[in-house]
Amino acid sequence: MSEMFSEEWMGKFMEEWNKEPDLSDALAKIGFNSVIAYGFDGDDAPKGYISIENGKATAAGAFDGQDINWDLRATPENWGKWMKKPPGMMGLGVAYTSRKLKFNVGDYSAMVKDPRMATPFIKSFTVMGRA
């Protein structure tokens, strides 16, 4: 297994993203476009990014200063835990309010209030576990 959020890992994540209809197809239905960065709490910059166009991942790799819409941070231990056992809506809320999952960029409240976005977001943790 490659290092979490590395160039190789993000490439595999992109492949898995596009194979998961509950993620890519669900986001395509709402015309979701974003660049999402992932990294570790306390680091200056994210480690990896994935670019989503109309629900489908079109690019991914090591973060290199891309303009981003979302920047998600957690400890390596928490990322690993959520990849093994993805949080539900309640677990996601607890992770956010306890600052175990940080949105350095992006609006958690707007996302979680829209089930068309929240449900695929939770599914993204399952897909991460396949990368």
GROMACS .gro file of C-alpha atoms in nm:
model
  131
    1MET     CA    1   0.000   0.000   0.000
    2SER     CA    2   0.136   0.342  -0.093
    3GLU     CA    3   0.165   0.633   0.147
    4MET     CA    4  -0.166   0.803   0.225
    5PHE     CA    5  -0.231   1.106   0.000
    6SER     CA    6   0.085   1.048  -0.207
    7GLU     CA    7   0.079   1.087  -0.587
    8GLU     CA    8   0.028   0.711  -0.630
    9TRP     CA    9  -0.235   0.686  -0.356
   10MET     CA   10  -0.434   0.980  -0.497
   11GLY     CA   11  -0.428   0.818  -0.843
   12LYS     CA   12  -0.578   0.501  -0.699
   13PHE     CA   13  -0.833   0.708  -0.505
   14MET     CA   14  -0.936   0.877  -0.831
   15GLU     CA   15  -0.988   0.537  -0.998
   16GLU     CA   16  -1.195   0.411  -0.707
   17TRP     CA   17  -1.395   0.737  -0.693
   18ASN     CA   18  -1.504   0.696  -1.053
   19LYS     CA   19  -1.599   0.330  -1.001
   20GLU     CA   20  -1.838   0.412  -0.714
   21PRO     CA   21  -2.183   0.514  -0.842
   22ASP     CA   22  -2.299   0.625  -0.495
   23LEU     CA   23  -2.024   0.884  -0.512
   24SER     CA   24  -1.949   0.988  -0.871
   25ASP     CA   25  -2.297   0.937  -1.018
   26ALA     CA   26  -2.468   1.095  -0.717
   27LEU     CA   27  -2.248   1.404  -0.746
   28ALA     CA   28  -2.293   1.416  -1.125
   29LYS     CA   29  -2.669   1.452  -1.068
   30ILE     CA   30  -2.611   1.783  -0.889
   31GLY     CA   31  -2.334   1.902  -1.122
   32PHE     CA   32  -2.072   1.894  -0.845
   33ASN     CA   33  -1.739   2.054  -0.942
   34SER     CA   34  -1.461   2.102  -0.688
   35VAL     CA   35  -1.095   2.059  -0.616
   36ILE     CA   36  -1.063   1.877  -0.284
   37ALA     CA   37  -0.735   1.866  -0.092
   38TYR     CA   38  -0.650   1.620   0.183
   39GLY     CA   39  -0.380   1.635   0.443
   40PHE     CA   40  -0.271   1.606   0.800
   41ASP     CA   41  -0.366   1.832   1.087
   42GLY     CA   42  -0.088   2.078   1.167
   43ASP     CA   43   0.086   2.061   0.828
   44ASP     CA   44   0.134   2.386   0.637
   45ALA     CA   45  -0.016   2.247   0.316
   46PRO     CA   46  -0.229   1.953   0.209
   47LYS     CA   47  -0.060   1.636   0.082
   48GLY     CA   48  -0.288   1.541  -0.208
   49TYR     CA   49  -0.575   1.668  -0.418
   50ILE     CA   50  -0.851   1.537  -0.639
   51SER     CA   51  -1.028   1.742  -0.904
   52ILE     CA   52  -1.397   1.666  -0.960
   53GLU     CA   53  -1.587   1.775  -1.271
   54ASN     CA   54  -1.955   1.697  -1.286
   55GLY     CA   55  -1.912   1.430  -1.018
   56LYS     CA   56  -1.623   1.248  -1.190
   57ALA     CA   57  -1.262   1.263  -1.077
   58THR     CA   58  -1.058   1.404  -1.366
   59ALA     CA   59  -0.720   1.461  -1.201
   60ALA     CA   60  -0.548   1.371  -0.877
   61GLY     CA   61  -0.202   1.373  -0.730
   62ALA     CA   62   0.033   1.537  -0.487
   63PHE     CA   63  -0.076   1.886  -0.386
   64ASP     CA   64   0.133   2.150  -0.560
   65GLY     CA   65  -0.042   2.479  -0.491
   66GLN     CA   66  -0.363   2.412  -0.684
   67ASP     CA   67  -0.659   2.641  -0.616
   68ILE     CA   68  -0.886   2.437  -0.390
   69ASN     CA   69  -1.249   2.449  -0.280
   70TRP     CA   70  -1.209   2.209   0.013
   71ASP     CA   71  -0.911   2.133   0.239
   72LEU     CA   72  -0.979   1.846   0.477
   73ARG     CA   73  -0.737   1.769   0.761
   74ALA     CA   74  -0.709   1.506   1.030
   75THR     CA   75  -0.438   1.305   1.200
   76PRO     CA   76  -0.303   1.002   1.012
   77GLU     CA   77  -0.458   0.784   1.283
   78ASN     CA   78  -0.805   0.932   1.236
   79TRP     CA   79  -0.786   0.910   0.856
   80GLY     CA   80  -0.687   0.546   0.892
   81LYS     CA   81  -0.969   0.475   1.137
   82TRP     CA   82  -1.230   0.635   0.908
   83MET     CA   83  -1.101   0.447   0.604
   84LYS     CA   84  -1.143   0.118   0.789
   85LYS     CA   85  -1.482   0.211   0.935
   86PRO     CA   86  -1.638   0.511   0.762
   87PRO     CA   87  -1.829   0.749   0.989
   88GLY     CA   88  -2.203   0.788   0.952
   89MET     CA   89  -2.372   1.127   0.977
   90MET     CA   90  -2.352   1.121   1.356
   91GLY     CA   91  -1.986   1.016   1.357
   92LEU     CA   92  -1.905   1.284   1.103
   93GLY     CA   93  -2.072   1.547   1.320
   94VAL     CA   94  -1.878   1.433   1.625
   95ALA     CA   95  -1.550   1.431   1.428
   96TYR     CA   96  -1.617   1.786   1.310
   97THR     CA   97  -1.733   1.933   1.642
   98SER     CA   98  -1.446   1.767   1.831
   99ARG     CA   99  -1.201   1.904   1.568
  100LYS     CA  100  -1.081   1.557   1.470
  101LEU     CA  101  -1.183   1.646   1.113
  102LYS     CA  102  -1.104   2.002   1.012
  103PHE     CA  103  -1.224   2.189   0.708
  104ASN     CA  104  -0.941   2.439   0.656
  105VAL     CA  105  -1.121   2.545   0.336
  106GLY     CA  106  -1.485   2.469   0.258
  107ASP     CA  107  -1.820   2.502   0.430
  108TYR     CA  108  -1.895   2.195   0.640
  109SER     CA  109  -2.234   2.331   0.748
  110ALA     CA  110  -2.357   2.387   0.392
  111MET     CA  111  -2.236   2.042   0.283
  112VAL     CA  112  -2.386   1.849   0.574
  113LYS     CA  113  -2.725   2.023   0.539
  114ASP     CA  114  -2.757   1.902   0.178
  115PRO     CA  115  -2.809   1.523   0.166
  116ARG     CA  116  -2.718   1.529  -0.203
  117MET     CA  117  -2.366   1.624  -0.090
  118ALA     CA  118  -2.347   1.474   0.260
  119THR     CA  119  -2.428   1.117   0.158
  120PRO     CA  120  -2.157   1.105  -0.114
  121PHE     CA  121  -1.911   1.273   0.125
  122ILE     CA  122  -1.958   0.990   0.372
  123LYS     CA  123  -1.921   0.739   0.085
  124SER     CA  124  -1.585   0.900  -0.001
  125PHE     CA  125  -1.438   0.750   0.318
  126THR     CA  126  -1.532   0.401   0.200
  127VAL     CA  127  -1.370   0.474  -0.136
  128MET     CA  128  -1.056   0.604   0.042
  129GLY     CA  129  -1.028   0.268   0.212
  130ARG     CA  130  -0.998   0.102  -0.130
  131ALA     CA  131  -0.711   0.326  -0.246
   0.00000   0.00000   0.00000
